[in-house]
XYZ file of C-alpha atoms in Angstrom:
426
model
C 191.809 -8.183 -13.833
C 188.863 -7.026 -12.035
C 187.023 -8.216 -9.515
C 183.251 -8.353 -9.203
C 180.803 -9.026 -6.390
C 179.211 -11.855 -5.801
C 175.634 -12.909 -5.987
C 173.614 -15.640 -3.618
C 173.546 -17.517 -7.524
C 177.552 -17.786 -7.442
C 176.954 -19.270 -3.575
C 174.228 -21.914 -4.978
C 176.005 -23.367 -7.930
C 179.985 -22.199 -8.100
C 180.634 -23.125 -4.209
C 180.806 -24.855 -1.404
C 178.481 -23.039 0.235
C 174.269 -23.572 0.393
C 171.984 -20.566 0.310
C 168.682 -20.209 3.094
C 165.671 -21.422 1.078
C 163.175 -18.015 0.455
C 160.793 -19.566 3.316
C 163.030 -19.919 5.697
C 164.140 -16.731 5.498
C 159.859 -15.392 5.642
C 159.752 -17.504 8.629
C 162.860 -15.813 10.451
C 161.124 -12.521 9.643
C 158.203 -13.470 11.041
C 159.570 -15.088 14.436
C 161.376 -11.421 14.545
C 157.956 -9.503 13.781
C 156.389 -11.484 17.078
C 159.596 -11.116 19.043
C 159.684 -7.132 18.922
C 155.482 -7.096 19.028
C 155.777 -9.425 22.272
C 158.559 -6.895 23.528
C 156.483 -3.420 22.121
C 153.360 -4.872 24.350
C 155.349 -5.612 27.954
C 156.933 -2.011 27.551
C 153.641 -0.576 26.893
C 152.338 -2.424 29.660
C 154.886 -1.384 31.993
C 154.363 2.060 31.611
C 150.588 1.702 31.791
C 151.220 0.665 35.717
C 153.947 2.822 36.246
C 151.003 5.886 35.158
C 148.588 4.225 37.812
C 151.392 4.018 40.334
C 151.781 7.400 40.085
C 148.414 9.348 40.433
C 147.792 6.607 42.872
C 150.722 8.013 44.729
C 149.205 12.025 43.489
C 146.602 11.195 44.847
C 147.668 9.719 48.680
C 149.456 12.834 48.576
C 146.874 15.588 48.049
C 144.620 14.107 51.082
C 147.420 14.327 53.374
C 146.755 17.662 55.977
C 148.638 20.677 55.067
C 151.480 21.063 57.433
C 150.960 23.593 60.730
C 152.664 26.604 59.570
C 152.674 27.455 63.395
C 156.057 25.550 63.838
C 158.265 28.430 63.006
C 160.165 30.875 65.053
C 157.848 33.317 67.262
C 158.079 36.941 66.497
C 160.618 38.113 69.193
C 162.509 34.252 69.313
C 164.049 31.183 68.043
C 163.923 27.721 66.782
C 165.728 25.132 66.716
C 165.750 22.157 64.813
C 165.247 21.990 60.983
C 164.413 18.079 60.057
C 160.874 17.970 59.333
C 160.478 13.669 59.169
C 158.077 11.739 61.388
C 158.967 11.620 65.353
C 161.325 14.870 64.984
C 161.521 17.682 67.374
C 161.913 21.619 67.049
C 162.393 23.753 70.204
C 161.303 27.259 70.613
C 163.196 30.514 72.580
C 162.732 34.121 73.281
C 164.764 37.136 73.787
C 166.009 38.086 76.174
C 162.941 40.910 77.824
C 160.568 38.256 75.882
C 159.130 34.788 77.878
C 157.419 31.608 76.119
C 153.890 31.323 76.196
C 152.743 28.179 74.731
C 154.991 24.595 74.067
C 158.662 25.124 73.895
C 158.546 22.079 71.510
C 156.666 20.096 68.853
C 156.914 16.704 67.570
C 156.327 15.768 63.672
C 153.290 13.537 63.536
C 152.040 10.694 61.938
C 149.725 13.035 59.701
C 151.914 15.161 58.693
C 150.789 18.027 61.429
C 152.646 19.107 64.857
C 151.803 18.706 68.140
C 150.853 21.234 70.325
C 149.982 25.018 69.275
C 151.998 27.683 68.435
C 153.689 29.714 71.076
C 154.638 33.782 71.318
C 156.546 35.595 73.075
C 155.244 38.075 75.489
C 157.423 40.629 76.588
C 158.772 40.594 80.090
C 159.093 43.259 82.404
C 162.537 44.549 83.115
C 161.710 46.479 86.653
C 159.227 43.103 87.706
C 162.029 41.438 89.829
C 162.596 44.557 91.174
C 166.708 45.283 90.384
C 166.959 48.247 92.158
C 168.954 48.521 95.404
C 169.052 51.291 98.317
C 165.652 52.287 97.235
C 166.622 53.166 93.852
C 163.643 53.575 91.169
C 163.131 51.678 88.068
C 162.701 53.098 84.686
C 161.061 50.853 82.008
C 163.154 51.299 78.685
C 163.298 49.022 75.275
C 164.160 45.675 76.366
C 165.857 47.559 79.129
C 165.947 49.334 82.351
C 167.777 51.823 84.147
C 167.863 53.013 87.878
C 167.563 55.945 89.421
C 169.514 56.272 92.348
C 168.951 58.044 95.699
C 171.333 60.400 96.913
C 174.464 59.085 98.123
C 174.118 55.846 96.179
C 175.324 54.852 92.745
C 175.858 52.019 90.725
C 173.723 50.277 87.748
C 172.077 48.378 90.863
C 172.004 51.306 92.976
C 174.940 48.919 94.764
C 177.548 50.919 95.314
C 177.944 53.394 98.250
C 179.325 57.458 97.061
C 181.914 58.977 98.965
C 180.084 61.959 100.595
C 182.550 64.806 100.586
C 182.141 68.741 102.402
C 180.119 70.860 100.479
C 183.188 73.299 100.541
C 185.725 70.280 100.667
C 186.774 71.881 104.329
C 190.224 70.324 105.358
C 188.964 70.013 108.728
C 185.913 67.787 107.548
C 187.987 65.206 105.602
C 191.578 65.705 105.879
C 192.608 62.577 104.386
C 190.801 63.627 100.663
C 191.265 67.193 101.201
C 194.797 68.892 101.308
C 197.047 72.202 101.423
C 198.418 72.977 98.333
C 202.111 73.223 97.723
C 203.119 77.138 96.943
C 205.996 78.714 95.850
C 206.441 82.594 95.197
C 208.165 83.160 91.724
C 209.011 86.487 90.347
C 207.048 87.926 93.194
C 203.771 85.944 91.926
C 202.632 82.467 93.863
C 202.440 79.046 92.305
C 200.375 76.923 93.672
C 200.280 73.508 92.862
C 199.066 69.479 93.804
C 200.126 66.050 94.014
C 199.418 63.228 91.487
C 195.658 61.961 92.361
C 194.699 65.878 93.623
C 193.396 69.172 91.601
C 193.275 72.600 92.397
C 190.044 74.186 94.129
C 188.844 76.942 95.549
C 189.252 80.541 94.523
C 193.175 81.695 94.317
C 193.692 83.122 97.557
C 191.827 80.320 99.778
C 192.588 77.121 96.961
C 192.535 73.742 97.793
C 193.683 70.282 96.694
C 190.796 68.081 96.264
C 191.154 64.270 95.843
C 190.036 63.394 92.128
C 187.462 60.110 92.629
C 188.993 57.827 89.693
C 186.160 55.374 90.518
C 183.617 58.040 89.680
C 185.583 59.437 86.906
C 185.142 56.972 84.490
C 181.670 55.556 85.581
C 180.830 59.041 84.588
C 182.780 58.899 80.884
C 181.783 55.979 80.366
C 184.854 54.776 78.622
C 184.992 51.087 80.404
C 185.305 50.223 83.771
C 188.411 50.717 86.151
C 187.797 47.561 87.516
C 185.386 44.323 86.677
C 183.727 44.035 90.654
C 183.936 47.218 92.624
C 186.147 50.047 92.380
C 187.405 51.390 95.923
C 188.775 55.479 95.972
C 190.902 56.630 98.384
C 193.152 59.772 98.614
C 195.068 60.200 95.397
C 194.567 56.610 93.780
C 192.638 54.024 93.598
C 192.273 50.163 93.602
C 190.426 47.687 93.024
C 188.627 44.926 95.565
C 186.479 41.350 94.593
C 183.403 40.191 96.292
C 183.990 36.868 99.218
C 185.201 33.993 97.248
C 187.269 35.518 94.926
C 190.340 36.509 94.218
C 192.457 39.781 92.538
C 194.691 38.917 89.986
C 197.947 40.014 89.521
C 196.621 43.073 86.565
C 194.709 44.595 89.522
C 191.334 44.387 88.528
C 190.530 41.431 87.644
C 189.004 38.575 89.789
C 189.084 35.105 89.784
C 186.920 32.522 91.899
C 188.826 31.096 94.421
C 188.496 27.037 94.436
C 188.137 26.432 98.300
C 187.569 22.493 97.298
C 191.014 22.150 95.648
C 193.061 24.688 98.192
C 191.582 22.329 101.332
C 189.140 25.838 102.317
C 186.229 23.953 103.324
C 184.747 22.091 106.029
C 182.809 19.133 104.504
C 182.466 16.161 106.440
C 183.324 13.004 105.924
C 180.252 11.331 103.667
C 179.656 14.706 101.927
C 181.305 15.875 98.524
C 182.917 19.180 98.415
C 180.920 21.159 95.173
C 183.132 24.635 93.969
C 180.985 27.424 93.674
C 181.429 31.059 92.157
C 181.992 32.369 95.142
C 181.551 29.511 98.108
C 181.279 26.113 97.800
C 178.440 23.369 98.802
C 178.585 19.817 100.561
C 176.800 18.179 98.535
C 175.532 13.814 99.026
C 173.167 12.775 96.838
C 171.026 10.241 97.476
C 169.146 7.014 95.292
C 165.654 6.779 94.326
C 163.995 5.311 97.026
C 162.563 1.194 96.474
C 159.528 0.839 95.437
C 157.964 -3.057 94.609
C 161.002 -4.825 93.168
C 162.789 -1.307 91.677
C 165.557 -0.151 94.236
C 169.066 1.122 93.907
C 172.735 1.091 94.758
C 175.231 4.037 95.534
C 177.886 2.499 93.068
C 179.678 5.893 93.431
C 179.496 9.935 95.176
C 177.345 10.594 91.900
C 175.810 7.709 89.977
C 173.223 5.211 91.431
C 172.664 2.273 89.443
C 169.618 -0.047 89.616
C 169.724 -4.161 90.852
C 168.993 -6.757 88.919
C 165.238 -6.970 87.777
C 162.793 -10.012 88.113
C 161.940 -11.322 84.295
C 158.413 -10.357 84.828
C 158.391 -7.046 86.136
C 157.843 -4.811 83.303
C 157.627 -1.938 86.019
C 161.059 -2.436 87.222
C 162.945 -2.935 83.538
C 161.295 0.530 82.546
C 163.011 2.437 85.537
C 166.201 4.257 84.925
C 169.012 1.773 85.130
C 171.608 4.479 85.715
C 170.733 7.667 87.925
C 173.477 10.202 88.169
C 174.238 13.581 89.492
C 176.087 17.067 87.737
C 176.704 20.324 89.730
C 177.246 22.858 87.078
C 178.458 26.522 88.363
C 177.604 29.690 85.911
C 178.286 33.091 86.054
C 175.447 35.243 85.719
C 174.262 36.527 82.228
C 176.303 33.599 80.490
C 175.610 34.422 76.824
C 173.201 31.989 75.112
C 172.742 29.628 73.570
C 175.438 28.091 75.581
C 176.079 23.874 75.873
C 175.609 23.056 79.474
C 175.950 19.117 79.821
C 176.288 16.004 77.228
C 175.266 12.839 77.717
C 176.238 9.421 75.517
C 176.059 6.015 75.547
C 179.256 3.817 75.213
C 178.859 -0.455 74.461
C 181.061 -2.640 76.855
C 183.911 -4.219 75.097
C 182.306 -6.928 72.635
C 178.954 -5.695 72.891
C 176.987 -4.319 70.287
C 175.183 -0.566 71.324
C 171.798 0.613 70.877
C 171.138 1.541 67.598
C 168.923 4.267 67.990
C 168.724 6.987 71.119
C 166.186 9.586 72.244
C 167.156 12.164 74.867
C 164.473 14.639 76.266
C 164.122 16.728 79.336
C 161.723 15.112 82.445
C 161.529 17.844 85.226
C 162.522 21.034 86.544
C 162.177 22.950 82.574
C 158.939 24.308 83.656
C 160.423 28.036 82.491
C 161.681 26.504 79.605
C 164.998 27.779 80.138
C 166.800 24.298 78.981
C 166.158 22.549 75.621
C 167.422 18.819 75.097
C 168.747 18.297 71.481
C 170.708 15.886 69.754
C 174.346 16.475 68.437
C 175.572 13.518 66.590
C 173.559 9.745 66.193
C 175.147 8.851 69.772
C 175.050 12.742 71.967
C 172.538 14.715 73.193
C 173.121 17.887 74.595
C 171.597 20.102 76.830
C 171.684 23.742 76.060
C 170.968 27.081 77.382
C 168.320 29.249 76.060
C 167.945 32.139 78.897
C 169.921 34.278 80.336
C 170.085 33.718 84.455
C 171.142 36.346 86.696
C 171.823 35.060 90.180
C 172.150 33.848 92.657
C 169.885 31.101 91.967
C 170.178 27.336 92.032
C 167.886 25.739 89.172
C 167.792 21.561 88.682
C 166.550 20.039 85.706
C 166.473 15.980 84.499
C 167.503 14.439 81.294
C 167.446 11.308 80.061
C 168.505 9.302 77.580
C 166.493 5.969 76.284
C 168.456 3.455 74.304
C 166.436 1.418 71.487
C 167.577 -1.603 69.623
C 165.452 -3.107 66.550
C 162.656 -0.481 68.059
C 162.711 -2.078 71.429
C 163.472 -0.350 74.450
C 166.388 -1.230 76.261
C 167.465 0.631 78.816
C 166.865 3.725 80.633
C 169.728 6.747 81.832
C 168.596 9.586 84.178
C 171.311 12.969 84.856
C 169.938 15.490 87.609
C 172.130 18.367 86.874
C 171.886 21.001 89.139
C 173.231 25.015 88.503
C 174.407 27.122 90.622
C 174.311 30.382 89.085
C 177.087 33.154 90.510
C 175.872 36.911 91.652
C 178.540 37.626 89.796
C 179.024 37.993 85.544
C 182.878 36.479 86.247
């Protein structure tokens, strides 16, 4: 039997179902049409509002002042910092042989510009510090200098006295550095030789063994220094020496600082603390800041002071540093930069939440822009050396860390860092 499709009349007559009235169908369709028109109007209005807000945003952005492009690194310099949000800082430093003129730090301001003026790097006269010793003459070069030494002096700074030998290498004049050769006749011919560390000099009938100055040979050859510090020529050989406060290592050429504090070779009195430095030591007893007004401090350890509790109504006391710590860093001369010297961080007491924001800065002792302070992570700031230092010299710099909670100032901590630069680069 063939099947056929059912029509509406089938539903209305032969089945137990009812058909919708035509008027009911038309009513449903009109309701759907009204619904769709309402949705269309709301969609169109939403698009209009979005276009209006976008136009307003573009208009406000166009009115902002153009960002100051001078926050780029100066010629012959470097820039530290890559975030350009409001309140962020960028720092500048110059290459060796140049010094910074202008601000070393600039801050991104609310109006879209950088604080301060553009910094530049100016050439530094290498001879301005009179690096040549013992009457040597300084000759300027391109980012370098050379010392022309007077007679009997040598070295990069004319710091070494050279051995003066008799013009004719006379045995009488310098018997330690000149010796008679060993000679023997072989087949009626005389053959002469010298001990190790000496070489033959003079004529065949008047020969003499002259000491080889190994220190001078290697200095002129420029193939590498025999000694890290000073080479001492001796008859037939040489040996290395170290400056006072250093000891010669087993390799016979390198020097190592003697820690007078650790080995108890110091004379620090009671109440002071021994601080080892390159080639020596210092006896220190840092003092807490003097009391003034409602602000006073108590020493809680040899290198830390803490502020006494403040009166509730004393704003100046609450703004004063909560802690003041002292740090001593010993550095070799001409340490490669940039170099991280010191880290400052916060730690919450057990059971207490720490600050949600920290601010780090340099608050004193950085007039030559030798250091910068920058954040290494959310809870840590780093003091970075950005200029090479030649010793001996001592430099002090004060850095602070301010704690904030919900953008409200909580406390400030100050670290007084003393950098002790050795006259030697080892």
